[in-house]
Coordinates of C-alpha atoms in Angstrom, one line a residue:
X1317 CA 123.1 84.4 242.9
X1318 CA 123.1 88.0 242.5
X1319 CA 122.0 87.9 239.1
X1320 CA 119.0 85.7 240.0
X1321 CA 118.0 86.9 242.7
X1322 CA 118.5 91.2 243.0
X1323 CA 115.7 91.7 245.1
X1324 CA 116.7 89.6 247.6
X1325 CA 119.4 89.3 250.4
X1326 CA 121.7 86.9 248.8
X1327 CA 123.3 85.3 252.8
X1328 CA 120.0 85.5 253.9
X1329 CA 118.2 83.6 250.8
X1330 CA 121.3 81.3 250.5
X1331 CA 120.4 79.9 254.4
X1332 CA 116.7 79.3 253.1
X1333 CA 117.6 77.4 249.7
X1334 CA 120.5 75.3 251.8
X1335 CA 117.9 73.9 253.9
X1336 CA 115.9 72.4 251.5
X1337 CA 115.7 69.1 250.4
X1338 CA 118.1 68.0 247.3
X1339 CA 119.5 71.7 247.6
X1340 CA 120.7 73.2 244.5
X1341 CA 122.7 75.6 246.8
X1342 CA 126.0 74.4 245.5
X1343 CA 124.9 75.5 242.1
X1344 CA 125.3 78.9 242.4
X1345 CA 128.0 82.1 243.4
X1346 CA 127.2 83.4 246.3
X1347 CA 130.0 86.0 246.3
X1348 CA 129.5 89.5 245.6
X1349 CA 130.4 90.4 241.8
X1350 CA 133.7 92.2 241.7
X1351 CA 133.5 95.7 239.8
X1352 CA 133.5 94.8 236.0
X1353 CA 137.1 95.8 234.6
X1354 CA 138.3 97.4 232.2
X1355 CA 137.3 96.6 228.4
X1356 CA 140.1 97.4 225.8
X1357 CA 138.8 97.0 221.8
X1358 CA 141.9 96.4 220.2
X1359 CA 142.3 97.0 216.1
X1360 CA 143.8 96.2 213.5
X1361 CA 144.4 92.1 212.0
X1362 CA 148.2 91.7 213.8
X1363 CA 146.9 92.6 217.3
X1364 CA 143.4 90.2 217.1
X1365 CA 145.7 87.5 215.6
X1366 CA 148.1 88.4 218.7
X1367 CA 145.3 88.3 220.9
X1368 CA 144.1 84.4 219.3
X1369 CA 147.4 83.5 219.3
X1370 CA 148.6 83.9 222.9
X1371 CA 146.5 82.0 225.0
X1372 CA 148.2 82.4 228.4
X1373 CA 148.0 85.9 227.9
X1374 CA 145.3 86.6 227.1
X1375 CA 142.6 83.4 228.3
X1376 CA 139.7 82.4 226.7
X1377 CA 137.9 80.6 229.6
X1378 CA 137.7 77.4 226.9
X1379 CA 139.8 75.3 229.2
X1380 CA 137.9 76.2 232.2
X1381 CA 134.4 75.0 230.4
X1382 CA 135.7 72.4 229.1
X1383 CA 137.0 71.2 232.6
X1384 CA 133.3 71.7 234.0
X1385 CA 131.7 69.8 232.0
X1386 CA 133.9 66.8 232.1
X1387 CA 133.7 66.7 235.7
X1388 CA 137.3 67.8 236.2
X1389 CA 138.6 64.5 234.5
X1390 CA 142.4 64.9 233.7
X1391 CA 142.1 65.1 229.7
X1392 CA 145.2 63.8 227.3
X1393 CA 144.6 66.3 225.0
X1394 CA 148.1 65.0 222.9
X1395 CA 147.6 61.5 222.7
X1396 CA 144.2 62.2 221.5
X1397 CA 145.2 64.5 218.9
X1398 CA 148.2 62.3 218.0
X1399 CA 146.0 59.3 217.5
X1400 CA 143.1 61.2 215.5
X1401 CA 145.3 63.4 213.4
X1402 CA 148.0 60.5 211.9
X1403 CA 148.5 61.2 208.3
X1404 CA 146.5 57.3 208.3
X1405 CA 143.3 58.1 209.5
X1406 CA 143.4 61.8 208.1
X1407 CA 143.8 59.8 204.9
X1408 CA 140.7 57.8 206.6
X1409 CA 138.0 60.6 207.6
X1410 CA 138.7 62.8 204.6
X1411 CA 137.6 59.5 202.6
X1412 CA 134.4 59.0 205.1
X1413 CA 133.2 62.8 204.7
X1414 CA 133.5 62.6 200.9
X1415 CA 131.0 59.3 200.8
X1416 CA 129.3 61.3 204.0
X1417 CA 128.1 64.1 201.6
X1418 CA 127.6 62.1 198.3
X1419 CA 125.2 59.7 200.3
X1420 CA 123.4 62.7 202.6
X1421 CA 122.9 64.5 199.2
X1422 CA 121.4 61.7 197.7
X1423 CA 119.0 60.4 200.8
X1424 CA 117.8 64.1 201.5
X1425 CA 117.0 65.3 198.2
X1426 CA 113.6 66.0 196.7
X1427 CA 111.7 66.1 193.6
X1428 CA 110.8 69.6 191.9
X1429 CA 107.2 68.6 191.2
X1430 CA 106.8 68.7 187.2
X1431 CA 110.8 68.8 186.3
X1432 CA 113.7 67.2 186.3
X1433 CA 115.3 69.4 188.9
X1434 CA 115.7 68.4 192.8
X1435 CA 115.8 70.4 195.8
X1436 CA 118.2 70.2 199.1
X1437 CA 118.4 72.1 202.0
X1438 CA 122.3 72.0 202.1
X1439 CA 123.0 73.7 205.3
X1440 CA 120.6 71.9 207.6
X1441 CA 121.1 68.2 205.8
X1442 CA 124.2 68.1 204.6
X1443 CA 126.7 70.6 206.3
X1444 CA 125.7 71.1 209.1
X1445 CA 124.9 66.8 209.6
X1446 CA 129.0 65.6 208.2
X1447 CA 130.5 65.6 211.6
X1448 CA 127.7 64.1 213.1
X1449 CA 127.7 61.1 210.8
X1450 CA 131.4 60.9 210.8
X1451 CA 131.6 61.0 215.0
X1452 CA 129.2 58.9 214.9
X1453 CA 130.3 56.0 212.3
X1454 CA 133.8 56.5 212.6
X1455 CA 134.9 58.0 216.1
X1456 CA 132.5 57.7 219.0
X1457 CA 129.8 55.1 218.1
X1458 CA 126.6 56.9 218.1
X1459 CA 123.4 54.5 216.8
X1460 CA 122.0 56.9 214.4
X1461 CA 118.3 56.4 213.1
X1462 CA 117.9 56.2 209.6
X1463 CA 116.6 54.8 206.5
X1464 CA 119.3 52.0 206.5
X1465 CA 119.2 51.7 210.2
X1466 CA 115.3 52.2 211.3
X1467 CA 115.6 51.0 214.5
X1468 CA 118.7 53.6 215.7
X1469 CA 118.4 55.3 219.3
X1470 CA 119.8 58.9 218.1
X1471 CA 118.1 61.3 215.4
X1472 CA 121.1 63.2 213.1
X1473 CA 119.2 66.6 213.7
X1474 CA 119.0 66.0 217.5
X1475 CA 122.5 65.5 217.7
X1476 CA 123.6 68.1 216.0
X1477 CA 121.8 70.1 218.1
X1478 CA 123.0 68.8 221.8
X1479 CA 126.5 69.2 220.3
X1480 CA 126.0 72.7 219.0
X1481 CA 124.9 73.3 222.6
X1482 CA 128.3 72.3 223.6
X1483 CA 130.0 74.4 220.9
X1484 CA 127.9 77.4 222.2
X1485 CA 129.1 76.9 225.7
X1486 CA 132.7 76.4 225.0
X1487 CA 133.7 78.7 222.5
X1488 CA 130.6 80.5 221.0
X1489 CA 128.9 82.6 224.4
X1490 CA 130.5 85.9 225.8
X1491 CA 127.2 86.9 227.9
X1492 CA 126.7 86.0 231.7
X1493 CA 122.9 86.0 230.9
X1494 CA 123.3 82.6 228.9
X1495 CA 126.0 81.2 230.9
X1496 CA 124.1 79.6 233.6
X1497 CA 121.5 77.5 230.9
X1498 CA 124.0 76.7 228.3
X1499 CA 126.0 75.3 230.9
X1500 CA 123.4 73.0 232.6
X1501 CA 122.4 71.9 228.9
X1502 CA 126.6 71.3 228.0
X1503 CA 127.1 69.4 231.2
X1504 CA 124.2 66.6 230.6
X1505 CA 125.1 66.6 227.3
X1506 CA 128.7 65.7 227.7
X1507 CA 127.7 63.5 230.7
X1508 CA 125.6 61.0 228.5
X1509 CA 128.1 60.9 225.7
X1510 CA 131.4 60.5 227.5
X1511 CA 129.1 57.6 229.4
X1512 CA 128.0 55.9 225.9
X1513 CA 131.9 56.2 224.9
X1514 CA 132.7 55.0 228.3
X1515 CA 130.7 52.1 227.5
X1516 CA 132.3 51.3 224.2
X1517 CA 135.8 51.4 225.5
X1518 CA 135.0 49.3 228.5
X1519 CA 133.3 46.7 226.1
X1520 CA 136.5 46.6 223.6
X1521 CA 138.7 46.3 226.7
X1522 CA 137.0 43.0 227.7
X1523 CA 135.4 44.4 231.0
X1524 CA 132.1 42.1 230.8
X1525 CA 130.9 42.5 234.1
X1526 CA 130.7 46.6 233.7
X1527 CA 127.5 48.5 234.4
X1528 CA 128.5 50.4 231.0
X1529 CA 128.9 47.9 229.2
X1530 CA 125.7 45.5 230.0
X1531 CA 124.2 49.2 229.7
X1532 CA 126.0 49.3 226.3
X1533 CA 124.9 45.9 225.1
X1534 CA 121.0 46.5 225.9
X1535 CA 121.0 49.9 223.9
X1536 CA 122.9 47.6 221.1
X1537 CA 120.0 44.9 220.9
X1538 CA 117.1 47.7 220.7
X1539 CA 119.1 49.2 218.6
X1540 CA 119.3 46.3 216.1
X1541 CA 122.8 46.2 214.3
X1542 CA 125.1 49.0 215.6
X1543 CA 127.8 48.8 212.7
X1544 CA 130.4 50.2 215.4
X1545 CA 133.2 48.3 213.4
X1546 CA 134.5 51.4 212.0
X1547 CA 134.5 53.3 215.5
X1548 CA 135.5 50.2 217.6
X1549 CA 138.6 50.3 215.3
X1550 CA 139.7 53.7 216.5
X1551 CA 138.9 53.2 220.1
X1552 CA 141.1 50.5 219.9
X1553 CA 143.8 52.4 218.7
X1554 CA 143.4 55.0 221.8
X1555 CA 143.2 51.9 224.2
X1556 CA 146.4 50.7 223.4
X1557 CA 148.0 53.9 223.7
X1558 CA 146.6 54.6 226.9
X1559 CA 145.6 51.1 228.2
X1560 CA 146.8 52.0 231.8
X1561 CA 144.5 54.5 232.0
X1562 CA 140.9 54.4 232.7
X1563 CA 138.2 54.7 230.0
X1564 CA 136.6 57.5 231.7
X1565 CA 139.4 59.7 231.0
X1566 CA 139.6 58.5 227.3
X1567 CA 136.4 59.0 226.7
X1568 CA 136.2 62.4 228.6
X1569 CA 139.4 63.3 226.4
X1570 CA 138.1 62.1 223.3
X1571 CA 134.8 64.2 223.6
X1572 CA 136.4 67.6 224.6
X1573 CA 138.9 67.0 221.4
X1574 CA 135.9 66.9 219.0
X1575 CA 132.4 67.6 220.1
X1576 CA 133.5 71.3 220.8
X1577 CA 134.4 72.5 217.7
X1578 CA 131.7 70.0 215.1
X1579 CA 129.1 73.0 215.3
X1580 CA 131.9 75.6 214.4
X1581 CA 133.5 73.3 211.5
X1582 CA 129.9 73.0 210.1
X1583 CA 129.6 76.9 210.3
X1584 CA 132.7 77.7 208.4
X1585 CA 131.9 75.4 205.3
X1586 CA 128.2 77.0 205.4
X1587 CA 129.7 79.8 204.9
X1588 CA 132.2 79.0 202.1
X1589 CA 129.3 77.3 200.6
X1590 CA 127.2 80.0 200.7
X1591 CA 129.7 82.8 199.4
X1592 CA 130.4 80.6 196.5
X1593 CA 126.4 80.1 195.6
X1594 CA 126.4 83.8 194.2
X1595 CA 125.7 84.2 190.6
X1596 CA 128.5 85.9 190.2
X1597 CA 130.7 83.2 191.3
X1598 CA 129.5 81.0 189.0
X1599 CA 133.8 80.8 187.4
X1600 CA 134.7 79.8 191.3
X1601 CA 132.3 76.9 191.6
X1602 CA 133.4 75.2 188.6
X1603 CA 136.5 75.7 188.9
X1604 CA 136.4 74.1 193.0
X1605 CA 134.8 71.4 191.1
X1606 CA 137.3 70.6 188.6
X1607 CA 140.2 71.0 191.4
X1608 CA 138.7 68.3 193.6
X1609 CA 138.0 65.9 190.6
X1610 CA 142.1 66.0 190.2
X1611 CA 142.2 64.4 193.6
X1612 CA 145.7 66.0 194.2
X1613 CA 147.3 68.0 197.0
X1614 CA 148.6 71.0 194.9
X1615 CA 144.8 70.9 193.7
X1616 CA 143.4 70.8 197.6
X1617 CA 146.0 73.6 198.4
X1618 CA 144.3 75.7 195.8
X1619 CA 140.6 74.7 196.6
X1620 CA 141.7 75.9 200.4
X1621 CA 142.6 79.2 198.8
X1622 CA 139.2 79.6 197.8
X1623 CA 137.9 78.5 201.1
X1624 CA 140.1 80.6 203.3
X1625 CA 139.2 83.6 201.3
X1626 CA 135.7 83.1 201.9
X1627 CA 135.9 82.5 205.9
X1628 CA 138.3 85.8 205.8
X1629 CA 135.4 87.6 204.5
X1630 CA 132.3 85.6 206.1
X1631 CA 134.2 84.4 209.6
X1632 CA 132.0 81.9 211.4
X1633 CA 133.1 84.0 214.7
X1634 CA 132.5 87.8 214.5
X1635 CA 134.5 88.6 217.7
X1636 CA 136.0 87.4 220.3
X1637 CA 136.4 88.5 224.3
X1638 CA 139.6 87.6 226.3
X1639 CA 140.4 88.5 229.8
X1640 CA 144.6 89.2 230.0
X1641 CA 146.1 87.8 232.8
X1642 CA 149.4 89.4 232.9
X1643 CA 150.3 93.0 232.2
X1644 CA 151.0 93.5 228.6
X1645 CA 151.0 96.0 225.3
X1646 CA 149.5 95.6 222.0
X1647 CA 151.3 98.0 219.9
X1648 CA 151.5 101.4 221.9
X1649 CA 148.3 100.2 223.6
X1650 CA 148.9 99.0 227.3
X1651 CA 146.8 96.1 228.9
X1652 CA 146.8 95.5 232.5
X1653 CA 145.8 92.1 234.2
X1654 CA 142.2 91.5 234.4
X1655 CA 140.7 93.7 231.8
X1656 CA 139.0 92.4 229.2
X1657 CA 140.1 92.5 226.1
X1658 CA 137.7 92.6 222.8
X1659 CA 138.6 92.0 219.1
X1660 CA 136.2 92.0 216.2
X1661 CA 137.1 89.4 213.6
X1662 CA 135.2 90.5 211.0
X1663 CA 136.8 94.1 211.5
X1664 CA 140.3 92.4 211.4
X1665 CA 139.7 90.3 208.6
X1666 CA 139.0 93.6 206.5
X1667 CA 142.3 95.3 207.7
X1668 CA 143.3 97.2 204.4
X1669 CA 147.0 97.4 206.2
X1670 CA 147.2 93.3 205.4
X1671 CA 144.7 92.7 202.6
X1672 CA 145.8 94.6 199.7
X1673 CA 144.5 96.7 197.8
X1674 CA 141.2 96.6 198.9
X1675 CA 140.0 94.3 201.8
X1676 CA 136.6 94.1 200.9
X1677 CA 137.5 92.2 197.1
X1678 CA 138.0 88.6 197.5
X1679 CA 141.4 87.7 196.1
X1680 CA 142.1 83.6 195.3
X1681 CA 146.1 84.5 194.1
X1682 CA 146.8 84.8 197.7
X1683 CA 150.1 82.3 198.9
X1684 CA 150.8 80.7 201.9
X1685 CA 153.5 83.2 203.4
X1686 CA 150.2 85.6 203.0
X1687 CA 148.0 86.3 205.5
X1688 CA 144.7 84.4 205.8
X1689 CA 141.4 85.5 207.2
X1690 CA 141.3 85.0 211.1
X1691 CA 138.6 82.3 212.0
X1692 CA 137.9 83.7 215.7
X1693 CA 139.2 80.1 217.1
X1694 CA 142.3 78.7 217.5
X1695 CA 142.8 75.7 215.1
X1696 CA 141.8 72.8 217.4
X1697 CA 139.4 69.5 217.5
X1698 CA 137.9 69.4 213.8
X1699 CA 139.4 73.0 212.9
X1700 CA 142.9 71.4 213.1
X1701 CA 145.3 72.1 210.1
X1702 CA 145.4 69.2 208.4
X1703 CA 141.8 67.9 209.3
X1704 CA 140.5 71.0 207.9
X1705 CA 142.7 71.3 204.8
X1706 CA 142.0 67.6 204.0
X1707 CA 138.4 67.5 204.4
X1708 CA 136.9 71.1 203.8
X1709 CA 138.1 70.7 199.7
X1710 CA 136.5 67.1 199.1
X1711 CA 133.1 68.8 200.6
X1712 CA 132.7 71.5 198.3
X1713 CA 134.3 69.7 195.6
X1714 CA 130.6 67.0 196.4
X1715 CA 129.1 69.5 196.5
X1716 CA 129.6 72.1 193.7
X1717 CA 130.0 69.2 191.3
X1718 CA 126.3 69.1 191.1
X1719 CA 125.1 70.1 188.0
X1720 CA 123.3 73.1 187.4
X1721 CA 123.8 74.0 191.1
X1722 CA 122.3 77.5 192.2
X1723 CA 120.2 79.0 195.4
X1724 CA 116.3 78.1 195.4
X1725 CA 114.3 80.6 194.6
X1726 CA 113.4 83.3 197.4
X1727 CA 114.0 83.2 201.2
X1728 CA 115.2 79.5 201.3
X1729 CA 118.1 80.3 199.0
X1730 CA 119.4 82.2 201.6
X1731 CA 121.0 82.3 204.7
X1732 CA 118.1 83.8 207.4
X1733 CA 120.6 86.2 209.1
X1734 CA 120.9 90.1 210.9
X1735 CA 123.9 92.4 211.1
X1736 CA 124.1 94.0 214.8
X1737 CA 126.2 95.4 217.2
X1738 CA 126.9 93.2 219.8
X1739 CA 127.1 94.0 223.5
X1740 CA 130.6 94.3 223.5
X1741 CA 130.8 96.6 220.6
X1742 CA 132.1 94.5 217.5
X1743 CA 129.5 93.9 214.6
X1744 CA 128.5 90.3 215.2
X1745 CA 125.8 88.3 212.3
X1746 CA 123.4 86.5 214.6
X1747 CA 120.9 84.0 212.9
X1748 CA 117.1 83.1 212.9
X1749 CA 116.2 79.6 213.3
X1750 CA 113.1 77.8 212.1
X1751 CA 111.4 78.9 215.6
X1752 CA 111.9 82.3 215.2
X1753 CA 114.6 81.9 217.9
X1754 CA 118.4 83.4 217.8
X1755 CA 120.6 81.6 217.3
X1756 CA 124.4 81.5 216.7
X1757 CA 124.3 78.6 213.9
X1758 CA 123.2 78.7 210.3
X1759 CA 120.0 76.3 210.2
X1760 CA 118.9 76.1 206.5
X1761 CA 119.6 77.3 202.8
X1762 CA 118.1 75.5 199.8
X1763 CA 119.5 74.7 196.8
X1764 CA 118.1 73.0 193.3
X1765 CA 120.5 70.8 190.9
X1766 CA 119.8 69.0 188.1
X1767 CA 120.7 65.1 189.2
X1768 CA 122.7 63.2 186.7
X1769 CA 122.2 59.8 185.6

């Protein structure tokens, strides 16, 4: 309230906006803003990865959003992580993003007009549209409108876009000046999806005479043919792990495990893609390519060298703020409870102390008891370990597989993007969207391929 309204008497105002009718008192703080604490920068790779790495110490606030927008709903965060991440269904998805990609690249090409070649804006209709397609088909149940499914209730690019929202919210905003928006946008968001997966569940657990499911079962006839048989098969699975429980927990569970982290996930393999689309990485490209043709897991563990060394030096999170809750030291450098603590990823990433000899050159002989590149998010929803590894090398290997692959000429071969100094004092990359609007998330970058027979 005392951001909204400075020139007025907060108590006073608060009195007039209770008595009105539908009041959106409740919505607000009414409570005087305590004196900001104290911000600490820390540096170096070992104390960012100490502040990622220590969530109790030093807290994020991602639990606390997550919480609001789910309506406080007790979450089981294990059982849903147990049930998505078997070795099975890893198996499973990593399959479903590989035929994700070959199919989007096919439908969303287009003809260069008077040659052979074909454009494709890779970022916004491929990357950036896998999880979306694969929550949707596989995990959740959306009814997404497309050529093969015309009469479909959700559009791919709208989707991404609510859940991006979400991503924002949850682990992507550090400034009170968005907070209030993004989470009024999160909160409807997650509201009508956890109700749609609501719905589903109810259906599969025989509950006929539910409002969510006669709700469910309309949307399915306009809808035409929902092809759910793939997700009904996995919400099964989670109903009979947790069939004493009620769907609205499941589903409220199931969305904070993945919808979070799909806009994040897509950013990190923009990225990779984009570092490897350099001319002079022409060697790299092919030889991603050749890995992932081997279908192999010493082959995947060296594609994912590749692909961490390109999030080291192009992390989809720049920095990261933390507020300690306990006294503490980093180093030599004391923390005391309540100040807020800031780390710049990018900076970390680049610690010549850890990256030898020089941070800046990309080196793919790196081993796993090295250090890798700090994403700027702990390794949850679709950023998990295996998830990641398993899927992340059978996208690039789609996609740098296509012949004669290389930017498009000019502006749309590249990523629209600005260095700057955030508010908080870490350099941060912000991007441009097609409405000239800022935006956290990479939007477009064309490419042009010669198609094969």
């Amino acid at each position: 309230a005392y951001a909204h309204f400075p020139f007025l008497v907060p108590a006073l105002f608060r009195k007039k906006l209770a008595a009105k009718p539908e009041s959106i008192v409740g919505q607000y703080v009414w409570t005087r803003p305590a004196v900001p604490k104290t911000t600490v920068k820390v540096q170096g790779y070992n104390a960012a990865a100490a502040v990622l790495g220590e969530p109790k110490v030093f807290e994020s606030g991602v639990d606390r959003r997550i919480t609001d927008i789910t309506r406080g709903v007790l979450l089981y965060k294990q059982v849903i992580q147990k049930a998505l991440f078997s070795e099975q269904n890893i198996s499973t998805w990593t399959h479903a993003f590989q035929c994700t990609a070959g199919r989007l690249i096919k439908q969303k090409s287009i003809n260069h007009v008077g040659s052979d070649l074909k454009y494709l804006d890779i970022v916004k209709d491929v990357v950036n549209l896998l999880p979306i397609y694969w929550l949707a088909d596989e995990i959740v149940g959306l009814s997404l409108k497309s050529k093969i499914n015309p009469w479909g209730i959700y559009r791919d690019q709208e989707v991404y876009e609510q859940f991006a929202i979400v991503s924002n919210y949850v682990l992507m905003n550090t400034e009170p000046v968005d907070e209030w928006s993004l989470h009024q946008q999160a909160l409807q968001i997650t509201d009508t999806f956890t109700g749609l997966i609501t719905g589903h569940l109810n259906r599969l657990s025989g509950s006929i005479l539910s409002v969510s499911v006669l709700t469910d079962t309309v949307k399915g006839l306009f809808a035409g043919q929902n092809n759910t048989e793939n997700s009904d098969a996995f919400l099964k699975q989670l109903l009979t792990v947790r069939r004493t429980h009620p769907p609205s927990q499941i589903s409220a569970s199931l969305f904070a495990e993945v919808v979070p982290t799909a806009a994040v996930y897509s950013k990190a393999v923009a990225h990779i893609v984009n570092f490897y689309l350099d001319d002079g990485r022409a060697r790299e490209r092919a030889d991603i390519a050749a890995l992932a043709a081997e279908r192999t897991p010493e082959a995947e563990r060296k594609i994912m060298r590749y692909a961490r060394e390109a999030i080291r030096l192009d992390p989809p999170i720049s920095g990261i703020v933390r507020t300690a809750k306990v006294d503490t030291r980093l180093g030599t450098m004391p923390i005391s409870a309540g100040d807020n603590v800031v780390a710049s990823i990018i900076e970390a990433n680049l610690d010549p102390s850890v990256f030898r000899p020089d941070p800046k050159t990309p080196s793919f002989n790196r081993t796993a008891v090295d250090a890798f590149g700090l994403m700027g998010v702990s390794p949850q929803g679709l950023l998990q370990g295996p998830f990641f590894e398993n899927t992340v090398p059978t996208i690039l290997g789609t996609i740098f597989s296509l012949k004669d692959l290389k930017r498009a000429p000019g502006q749309s071969g590249q990523l629209n993007r600005f260095n700057q100094v955030s508010p908080h004092g870490y350099p941060e990359e912000v991007y441009v969207n097609s409405q000239g609007q800022l935006t956290p998330w990479p939007s477009s970058l064309v490419v042009q391929y010669t198609p094969t027979a």
